[in-house]
Short mmCIF file of C-alpha atoms and ligand atoms in Angstrom, two decimals:
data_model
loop_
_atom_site.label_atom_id
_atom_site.label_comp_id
_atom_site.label_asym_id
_atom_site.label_seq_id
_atom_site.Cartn_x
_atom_site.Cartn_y
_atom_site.Cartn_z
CA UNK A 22 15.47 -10.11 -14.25
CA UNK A 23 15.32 -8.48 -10.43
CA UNK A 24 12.91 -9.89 -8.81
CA UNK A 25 12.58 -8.36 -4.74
CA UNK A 26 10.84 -11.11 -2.97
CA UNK A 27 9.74 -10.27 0.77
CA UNK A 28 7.65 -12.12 3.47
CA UNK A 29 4.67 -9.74 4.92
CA UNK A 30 3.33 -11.57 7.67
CA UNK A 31 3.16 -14.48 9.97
CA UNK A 32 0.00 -14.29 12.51
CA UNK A 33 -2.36 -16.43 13.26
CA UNK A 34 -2.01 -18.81 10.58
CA UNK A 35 -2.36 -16.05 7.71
CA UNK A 36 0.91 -15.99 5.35
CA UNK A 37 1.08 -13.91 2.35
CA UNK A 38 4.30 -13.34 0.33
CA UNK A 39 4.10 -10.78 -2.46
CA UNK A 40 6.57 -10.50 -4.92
CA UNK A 41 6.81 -6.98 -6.88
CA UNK A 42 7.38 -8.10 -10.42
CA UNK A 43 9.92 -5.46 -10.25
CA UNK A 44 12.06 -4.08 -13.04
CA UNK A 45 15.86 -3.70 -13.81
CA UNK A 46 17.40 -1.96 -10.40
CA UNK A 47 20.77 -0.64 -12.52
CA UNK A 48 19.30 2.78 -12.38
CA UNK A 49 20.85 5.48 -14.08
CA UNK A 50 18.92 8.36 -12.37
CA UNK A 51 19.92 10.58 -9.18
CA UNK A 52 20.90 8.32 -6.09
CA UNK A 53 19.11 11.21 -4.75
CA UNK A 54 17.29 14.63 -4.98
CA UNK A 55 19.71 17.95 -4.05
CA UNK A 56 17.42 20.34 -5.42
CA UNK A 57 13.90 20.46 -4.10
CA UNK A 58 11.49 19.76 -7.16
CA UNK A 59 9.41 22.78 -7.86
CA UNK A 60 6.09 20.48 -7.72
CA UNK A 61 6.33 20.59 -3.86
CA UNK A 62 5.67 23.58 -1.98
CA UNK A 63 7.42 24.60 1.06
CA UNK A 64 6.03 23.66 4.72
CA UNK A 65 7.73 24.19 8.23
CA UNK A 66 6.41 22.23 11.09
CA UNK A 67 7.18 24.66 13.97
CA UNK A 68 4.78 26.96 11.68
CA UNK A 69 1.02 27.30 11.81
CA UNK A 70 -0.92 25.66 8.80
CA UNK A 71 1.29 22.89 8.92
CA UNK A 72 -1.34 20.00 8.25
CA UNK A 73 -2.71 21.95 5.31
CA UNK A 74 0.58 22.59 3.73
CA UNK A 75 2.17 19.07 4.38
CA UNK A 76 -1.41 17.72 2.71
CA UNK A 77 -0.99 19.41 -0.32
CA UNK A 78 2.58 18.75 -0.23
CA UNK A 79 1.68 14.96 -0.21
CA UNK A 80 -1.02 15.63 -3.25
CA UNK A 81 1.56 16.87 -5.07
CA UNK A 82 3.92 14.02 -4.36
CA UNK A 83 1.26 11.18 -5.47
CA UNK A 84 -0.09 14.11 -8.99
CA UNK A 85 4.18 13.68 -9.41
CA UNK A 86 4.33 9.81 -8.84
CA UNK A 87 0.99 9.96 -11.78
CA UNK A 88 3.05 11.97 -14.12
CA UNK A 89 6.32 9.35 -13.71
CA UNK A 90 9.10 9.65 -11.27
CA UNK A 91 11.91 8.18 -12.92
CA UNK A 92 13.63 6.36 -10.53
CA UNK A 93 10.42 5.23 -8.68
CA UNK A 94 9.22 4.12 -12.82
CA UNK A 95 12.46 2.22 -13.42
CA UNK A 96 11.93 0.21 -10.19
CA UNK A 97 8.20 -0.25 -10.07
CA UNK A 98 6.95 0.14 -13.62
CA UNK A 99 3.35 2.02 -13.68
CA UNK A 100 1.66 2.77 -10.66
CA UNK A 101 -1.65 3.00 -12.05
CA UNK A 102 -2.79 -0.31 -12.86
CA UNK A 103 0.68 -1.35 -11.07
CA UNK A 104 0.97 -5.46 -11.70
CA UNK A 105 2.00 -7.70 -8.58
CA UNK A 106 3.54 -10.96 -9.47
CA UNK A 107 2.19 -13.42 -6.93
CA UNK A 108 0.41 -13.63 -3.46
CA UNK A 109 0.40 -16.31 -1.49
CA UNK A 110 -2.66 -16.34 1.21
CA UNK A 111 -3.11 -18.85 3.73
CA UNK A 112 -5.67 -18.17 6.59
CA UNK A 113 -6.86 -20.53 8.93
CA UNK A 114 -8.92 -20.63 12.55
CA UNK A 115 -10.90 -17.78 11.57
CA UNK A 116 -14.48 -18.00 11.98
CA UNK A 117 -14.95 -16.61 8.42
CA UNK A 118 -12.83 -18.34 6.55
CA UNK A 119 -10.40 -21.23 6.21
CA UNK A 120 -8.41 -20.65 2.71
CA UNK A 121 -5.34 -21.11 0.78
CA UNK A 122 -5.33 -19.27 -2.15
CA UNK A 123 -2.91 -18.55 -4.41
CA UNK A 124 -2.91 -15.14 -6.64
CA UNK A 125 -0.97 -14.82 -9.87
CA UNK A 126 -0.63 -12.07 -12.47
CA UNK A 127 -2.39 -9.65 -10.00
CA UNK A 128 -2.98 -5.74 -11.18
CA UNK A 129 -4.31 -3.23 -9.01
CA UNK A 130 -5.91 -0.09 -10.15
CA UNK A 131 -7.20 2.98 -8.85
CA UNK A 132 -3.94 4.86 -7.14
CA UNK A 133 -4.19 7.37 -9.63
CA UNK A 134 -7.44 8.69 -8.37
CA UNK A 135 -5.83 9.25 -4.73
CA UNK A 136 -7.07 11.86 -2.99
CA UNK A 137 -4.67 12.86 0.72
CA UNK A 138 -7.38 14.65 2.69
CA UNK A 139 -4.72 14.67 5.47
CA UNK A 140 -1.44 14.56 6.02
CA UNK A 141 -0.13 14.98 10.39
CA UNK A 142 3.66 14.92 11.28
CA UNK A 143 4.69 13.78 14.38
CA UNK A 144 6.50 16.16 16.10
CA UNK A 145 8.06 13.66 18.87
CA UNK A 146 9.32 10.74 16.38
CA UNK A 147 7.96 12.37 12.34
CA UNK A 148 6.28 9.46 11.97
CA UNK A 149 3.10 10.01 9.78
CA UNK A 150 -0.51 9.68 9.86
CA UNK A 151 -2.04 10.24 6.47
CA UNK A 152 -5.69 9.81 5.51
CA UNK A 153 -6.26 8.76 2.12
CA UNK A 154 -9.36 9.06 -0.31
CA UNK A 155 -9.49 6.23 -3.35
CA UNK A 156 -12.90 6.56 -4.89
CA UNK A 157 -12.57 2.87 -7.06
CA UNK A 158 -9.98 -0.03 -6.44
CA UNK A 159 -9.49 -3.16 -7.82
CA UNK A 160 -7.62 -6.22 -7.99
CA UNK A 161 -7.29 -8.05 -10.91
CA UNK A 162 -5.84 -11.80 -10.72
CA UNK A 163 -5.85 -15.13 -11.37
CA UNK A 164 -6.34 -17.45 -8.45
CA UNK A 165 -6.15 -20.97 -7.53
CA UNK A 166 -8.30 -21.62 -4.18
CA UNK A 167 -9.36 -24.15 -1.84
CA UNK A 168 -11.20 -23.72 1.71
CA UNK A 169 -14.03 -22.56 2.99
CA UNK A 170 -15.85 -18.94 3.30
CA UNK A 171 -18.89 -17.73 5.27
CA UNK A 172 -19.35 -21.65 5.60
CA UNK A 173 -19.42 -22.37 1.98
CA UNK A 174 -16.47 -25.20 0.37
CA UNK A 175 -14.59 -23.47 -2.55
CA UNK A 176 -12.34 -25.21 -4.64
CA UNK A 177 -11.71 -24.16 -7.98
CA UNK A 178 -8.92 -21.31 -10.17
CA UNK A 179 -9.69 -19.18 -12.66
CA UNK A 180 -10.40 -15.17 -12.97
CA UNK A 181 -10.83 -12.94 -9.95
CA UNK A 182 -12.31 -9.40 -9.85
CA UNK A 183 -12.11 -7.88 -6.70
CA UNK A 184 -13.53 -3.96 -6.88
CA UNK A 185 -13.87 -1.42 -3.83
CA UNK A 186 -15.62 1.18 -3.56
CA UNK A 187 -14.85 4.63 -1.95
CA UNK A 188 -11.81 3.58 0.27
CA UNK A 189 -11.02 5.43 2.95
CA UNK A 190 -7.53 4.34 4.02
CA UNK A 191 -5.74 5.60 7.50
CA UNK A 192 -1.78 4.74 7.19
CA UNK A 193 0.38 5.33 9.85
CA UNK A 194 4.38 5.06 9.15
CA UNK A 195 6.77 4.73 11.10
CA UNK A 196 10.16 6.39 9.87
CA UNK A 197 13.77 6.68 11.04
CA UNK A 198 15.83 10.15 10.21
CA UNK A 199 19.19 9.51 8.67
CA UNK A 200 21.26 11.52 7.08
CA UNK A 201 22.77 11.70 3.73
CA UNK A 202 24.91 14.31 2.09
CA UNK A 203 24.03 17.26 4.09
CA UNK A 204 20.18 16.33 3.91
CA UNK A 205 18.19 14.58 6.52
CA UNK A 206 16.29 11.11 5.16
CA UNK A 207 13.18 9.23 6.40
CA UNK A 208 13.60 5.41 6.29
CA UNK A 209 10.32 4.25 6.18
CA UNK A 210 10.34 1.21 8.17
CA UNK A 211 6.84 -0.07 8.90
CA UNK A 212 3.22 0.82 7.29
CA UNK A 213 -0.04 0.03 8.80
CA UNK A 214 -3.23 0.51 7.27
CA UNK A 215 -7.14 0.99 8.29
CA UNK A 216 -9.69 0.46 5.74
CA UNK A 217 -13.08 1.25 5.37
CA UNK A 218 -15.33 1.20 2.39
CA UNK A 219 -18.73 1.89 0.74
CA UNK A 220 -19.01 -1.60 -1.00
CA UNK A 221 -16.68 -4.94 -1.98
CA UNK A 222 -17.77 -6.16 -5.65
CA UNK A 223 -16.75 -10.13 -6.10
CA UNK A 224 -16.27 -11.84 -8.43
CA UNK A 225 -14.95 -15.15 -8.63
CA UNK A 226 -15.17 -17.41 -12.09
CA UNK A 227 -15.06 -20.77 -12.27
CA UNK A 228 -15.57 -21.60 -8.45
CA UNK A 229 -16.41 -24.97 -8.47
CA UNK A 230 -13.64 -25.76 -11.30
CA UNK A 231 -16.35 -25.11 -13.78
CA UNK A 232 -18.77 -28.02 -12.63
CA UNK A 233 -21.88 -25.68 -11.82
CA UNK A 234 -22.44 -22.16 -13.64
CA UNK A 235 -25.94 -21.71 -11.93
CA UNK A 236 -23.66 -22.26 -8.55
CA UNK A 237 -20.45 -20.09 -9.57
CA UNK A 238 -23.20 -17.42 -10.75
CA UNK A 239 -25.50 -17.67 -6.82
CA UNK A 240 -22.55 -18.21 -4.88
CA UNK A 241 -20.97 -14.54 -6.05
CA UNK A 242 -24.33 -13.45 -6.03
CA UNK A 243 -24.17 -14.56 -2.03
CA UNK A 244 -21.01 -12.80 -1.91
CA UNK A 245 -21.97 -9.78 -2.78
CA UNK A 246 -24.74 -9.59 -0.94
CA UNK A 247 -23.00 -10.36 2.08
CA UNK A 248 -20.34 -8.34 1.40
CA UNK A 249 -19.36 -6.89 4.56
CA UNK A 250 -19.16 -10.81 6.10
CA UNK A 251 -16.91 -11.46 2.91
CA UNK A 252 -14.61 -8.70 3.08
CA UNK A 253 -13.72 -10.03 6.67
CA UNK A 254 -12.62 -13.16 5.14
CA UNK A 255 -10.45 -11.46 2.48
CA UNK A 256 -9.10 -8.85 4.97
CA UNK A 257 -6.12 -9.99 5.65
CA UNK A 258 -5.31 -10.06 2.26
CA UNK A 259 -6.27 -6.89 1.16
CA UNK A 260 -4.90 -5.08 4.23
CA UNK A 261 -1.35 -6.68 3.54
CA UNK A 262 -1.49 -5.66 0.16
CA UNK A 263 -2.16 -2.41 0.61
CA UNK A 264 0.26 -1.86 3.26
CA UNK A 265 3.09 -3.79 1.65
CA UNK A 266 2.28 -1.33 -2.19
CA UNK A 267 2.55 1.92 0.04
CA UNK A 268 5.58 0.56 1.92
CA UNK A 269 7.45 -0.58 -0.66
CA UNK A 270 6.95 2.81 -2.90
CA UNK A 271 7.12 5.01 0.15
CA UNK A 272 10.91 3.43 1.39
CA UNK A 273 12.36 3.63 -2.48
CA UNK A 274 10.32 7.64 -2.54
CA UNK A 275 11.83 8.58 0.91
CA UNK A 276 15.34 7.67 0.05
CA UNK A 277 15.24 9.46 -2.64
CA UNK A 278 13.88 12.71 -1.91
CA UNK A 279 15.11 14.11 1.33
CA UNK A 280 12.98 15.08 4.48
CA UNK A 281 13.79 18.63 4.23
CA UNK A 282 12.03 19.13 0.93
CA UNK A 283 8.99 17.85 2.70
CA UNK A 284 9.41 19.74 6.11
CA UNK A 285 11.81 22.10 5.80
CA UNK A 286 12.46 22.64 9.59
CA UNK A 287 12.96 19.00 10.32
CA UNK A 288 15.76 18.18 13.01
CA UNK A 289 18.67 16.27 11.85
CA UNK A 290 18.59 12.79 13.34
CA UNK A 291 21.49 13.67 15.71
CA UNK A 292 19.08 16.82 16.74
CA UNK A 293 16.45 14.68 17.33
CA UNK A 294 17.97 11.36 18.60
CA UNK A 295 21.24 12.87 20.35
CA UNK A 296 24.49 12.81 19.27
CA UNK A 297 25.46 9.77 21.66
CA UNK A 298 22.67 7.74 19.73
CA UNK A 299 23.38 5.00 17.57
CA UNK A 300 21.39 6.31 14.81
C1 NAG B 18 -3.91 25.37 2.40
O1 NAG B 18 -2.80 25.26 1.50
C2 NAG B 18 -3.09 25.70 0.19
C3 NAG B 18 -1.91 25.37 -0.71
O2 NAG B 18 -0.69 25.50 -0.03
C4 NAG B 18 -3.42 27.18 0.21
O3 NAG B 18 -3.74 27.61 -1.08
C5 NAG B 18 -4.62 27.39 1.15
O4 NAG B 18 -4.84 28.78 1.28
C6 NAG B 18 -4.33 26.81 2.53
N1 NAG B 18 -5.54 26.90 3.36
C7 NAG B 18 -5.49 27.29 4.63
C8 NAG B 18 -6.79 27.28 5.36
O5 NAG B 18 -4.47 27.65 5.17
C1 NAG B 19 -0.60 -22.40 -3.14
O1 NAG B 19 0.80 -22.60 -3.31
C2 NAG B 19 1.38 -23.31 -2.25
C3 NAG B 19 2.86 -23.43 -2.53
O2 NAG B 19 3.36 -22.21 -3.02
C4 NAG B 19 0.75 -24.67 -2.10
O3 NAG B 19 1.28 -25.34 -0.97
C5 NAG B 19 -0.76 -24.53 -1.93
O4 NAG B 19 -1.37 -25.80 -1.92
C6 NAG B 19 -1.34 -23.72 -3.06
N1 NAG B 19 -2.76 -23.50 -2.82
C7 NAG B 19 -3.68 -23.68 -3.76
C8 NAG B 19 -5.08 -23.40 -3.40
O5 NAG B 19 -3.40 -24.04 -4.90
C1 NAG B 20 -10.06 -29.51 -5.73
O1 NAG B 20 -10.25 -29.89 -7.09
C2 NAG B 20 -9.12 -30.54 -7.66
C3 NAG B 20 -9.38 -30.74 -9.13
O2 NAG B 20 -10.71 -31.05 -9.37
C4 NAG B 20 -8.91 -31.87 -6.91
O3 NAG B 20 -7.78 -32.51 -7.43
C5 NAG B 20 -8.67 -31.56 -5.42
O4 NAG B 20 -8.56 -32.75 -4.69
C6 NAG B 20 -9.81 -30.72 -4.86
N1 NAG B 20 -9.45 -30.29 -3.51
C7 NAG B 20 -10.32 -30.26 -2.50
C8 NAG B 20 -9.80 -29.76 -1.19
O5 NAG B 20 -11.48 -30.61 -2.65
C1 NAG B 21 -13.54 3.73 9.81
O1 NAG B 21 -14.77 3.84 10.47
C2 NAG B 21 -14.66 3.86 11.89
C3 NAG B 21 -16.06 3.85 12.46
O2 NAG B 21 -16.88 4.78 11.80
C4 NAG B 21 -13.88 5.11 12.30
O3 NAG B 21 -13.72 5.16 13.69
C5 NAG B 21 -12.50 5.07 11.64
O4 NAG B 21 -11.80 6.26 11.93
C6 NAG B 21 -12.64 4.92 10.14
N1 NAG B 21 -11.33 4.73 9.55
C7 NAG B 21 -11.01 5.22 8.36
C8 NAG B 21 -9.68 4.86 7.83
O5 NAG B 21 -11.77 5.94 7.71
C1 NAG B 22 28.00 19.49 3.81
O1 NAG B 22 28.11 20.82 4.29
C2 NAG B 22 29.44 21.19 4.59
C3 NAG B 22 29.45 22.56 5.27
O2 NAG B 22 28.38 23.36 4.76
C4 NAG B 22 30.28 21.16 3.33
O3 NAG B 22 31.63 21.49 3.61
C5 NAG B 22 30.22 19.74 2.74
O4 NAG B 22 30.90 19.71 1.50
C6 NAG B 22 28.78 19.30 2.52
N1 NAG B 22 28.75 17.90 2.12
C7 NAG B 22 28.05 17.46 1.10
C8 NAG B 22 28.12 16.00 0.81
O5 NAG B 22 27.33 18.19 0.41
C1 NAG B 23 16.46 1.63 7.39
O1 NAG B 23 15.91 0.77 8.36
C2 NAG B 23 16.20 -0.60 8.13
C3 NAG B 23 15.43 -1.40 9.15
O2 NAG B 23 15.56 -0.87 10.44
C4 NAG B 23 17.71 -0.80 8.24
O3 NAG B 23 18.02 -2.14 8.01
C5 NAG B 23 18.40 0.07 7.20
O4 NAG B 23 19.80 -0.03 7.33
C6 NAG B 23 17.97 1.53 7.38
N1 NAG B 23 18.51 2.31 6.27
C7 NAG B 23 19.08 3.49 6.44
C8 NAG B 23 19.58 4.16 5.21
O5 NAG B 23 19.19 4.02 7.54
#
């Protein structure tokens, strides 16, 4: 019963904890990759065609991460829907919303459909900028809620649907090299995500703790037609979410298959840091 609890956020009154309902950690597997799996092809950075080659390199990593990873199974179950335990969401002093809302059982589906339409390499630091494709998300959870959005009192638990459509995401990462047995590592260390999207598809049941159906049924109606306005309120939340899934299954992916495989040419961190660095 592992359980890896870890604190996203603290800004502005929003606080969201998410805890991976994670499975048993006494893996068996590889500590890590020595071989480079034939899935990924073979890209050097002070090459032309770089971009193309690291893209397809990263398609190949999430088709691979589809198929089942072992290691990255055994520690995070199914990717695709991949279940969440619980997030906590508090947000207050924004114009949009004032809500504390607590998410259990959540699932979110759709990372099978990924699409990487790009994949850059920094050259100074190899940090990464990757532009991402999902054409459907969705959060499935149960939630227990109290505030106010776009001006209207909430205050009720019960089912929540929460669909996107066509995601665009923008991540930028933010790695450290290291080096282990002869190989040089990236240690992911930070994730930030952009989002846009087509359409947000609400829906919330039992809003008003059951007391009004023709209410619970207008008030997701207002939702959704307001969508954009509600999306700002729930931001927050998705952003973190998203940011803390690819995190999380970037670090555990990135310690486990070296940097090389990925760009072959890639400095070793004394190469790129000095050798009188701490790194
Ligand atoms: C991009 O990479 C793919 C796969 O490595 C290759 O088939 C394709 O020819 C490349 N395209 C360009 C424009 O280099
Ligand atoms: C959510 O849970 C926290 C404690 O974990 C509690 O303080 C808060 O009142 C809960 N919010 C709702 C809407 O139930
Ligand atoms: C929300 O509803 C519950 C149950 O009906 C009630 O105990 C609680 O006081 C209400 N909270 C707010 C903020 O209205
Ligand atoms: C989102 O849209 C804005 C405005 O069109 C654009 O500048 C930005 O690059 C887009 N971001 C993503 C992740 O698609
Ligand atoms: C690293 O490479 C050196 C020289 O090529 C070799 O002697 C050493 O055994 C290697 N270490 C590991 C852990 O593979
Ligand atoms: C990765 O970075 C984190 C945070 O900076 C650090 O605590 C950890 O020791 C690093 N891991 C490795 C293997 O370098």
């Amino acid at each position: 019963m592992n359980v890896s609890k870890f604190s996203l956020s603290f800004c502005g009154g929003l606080l969201a904890i998410l805890i991976f309902n994670s499975l048993a950690f006494n893996v068996t597997a590889a500590e890590y990759y020595t071989v480079k799996p034939t899935f990924l092809p073979s890209c050097r950075i002070y090459e032309p065609g770089f971009i193309n080659c690291s893209t397809h390199s990263i398609q190949k990593l999430i088709d691979q991460l589809n198929i089942g990873i072992p290691e990255i199974v055994e520690r995070f179950g199914s990717l695709d829907p991949m279940h969440i335990k619980d997030i906590v969401y508090k947000q207050d002093n924004n114009e949009v919303a004032t809500l504390s809302s607590n998410l259990t059982n959540v699932m979110v589906k759709g990372f099978s459909q990924i699409i990487i339409k790009e994949s850059r390499v920094s050259k100074k630091d190899f940090n990464w900028q990757t532009k991402i494709y999902i054409p459907k998300m969705s959060l499935d959870a149960k939630y227990k809620m109290a505030g106010r959005v776009l001006l209207l009192p909430l205050n009720g638990s019960g089912k929540m649907l929460i669909v996107i459509d066509d995601l665009d995401v923008l991540l930028r990462t933010k790695v450290q090299l290291y080096e282990k047995g002869n190989f040089t590592f990236y240690n992911v260390t930070a994730v930030t995500a952009q989002l846009n999207m087509s359409r947000v598809h609400t829906n919330l049941d039992n809003l008003f703790n059951g007391r009004s159906k023709e209410v619970e049924r207008s008030t997701n109606q207002f939702f959704n037609d307001n969508w954009r306005d509600f999306y700002e309120a729930l931001k927050p939340l998705i952003v973190e979410t998203v940011e803390t899934i690819f995190l999380e299954i970037m670090s555990t992916v990135f310690h486990l298959i070296p940097a090389n495989f990925f760009v072959e040419d890639i400095p070793t961190p004394q190469q790129l840091y000095g050798t009188d660095s701490k790194e």
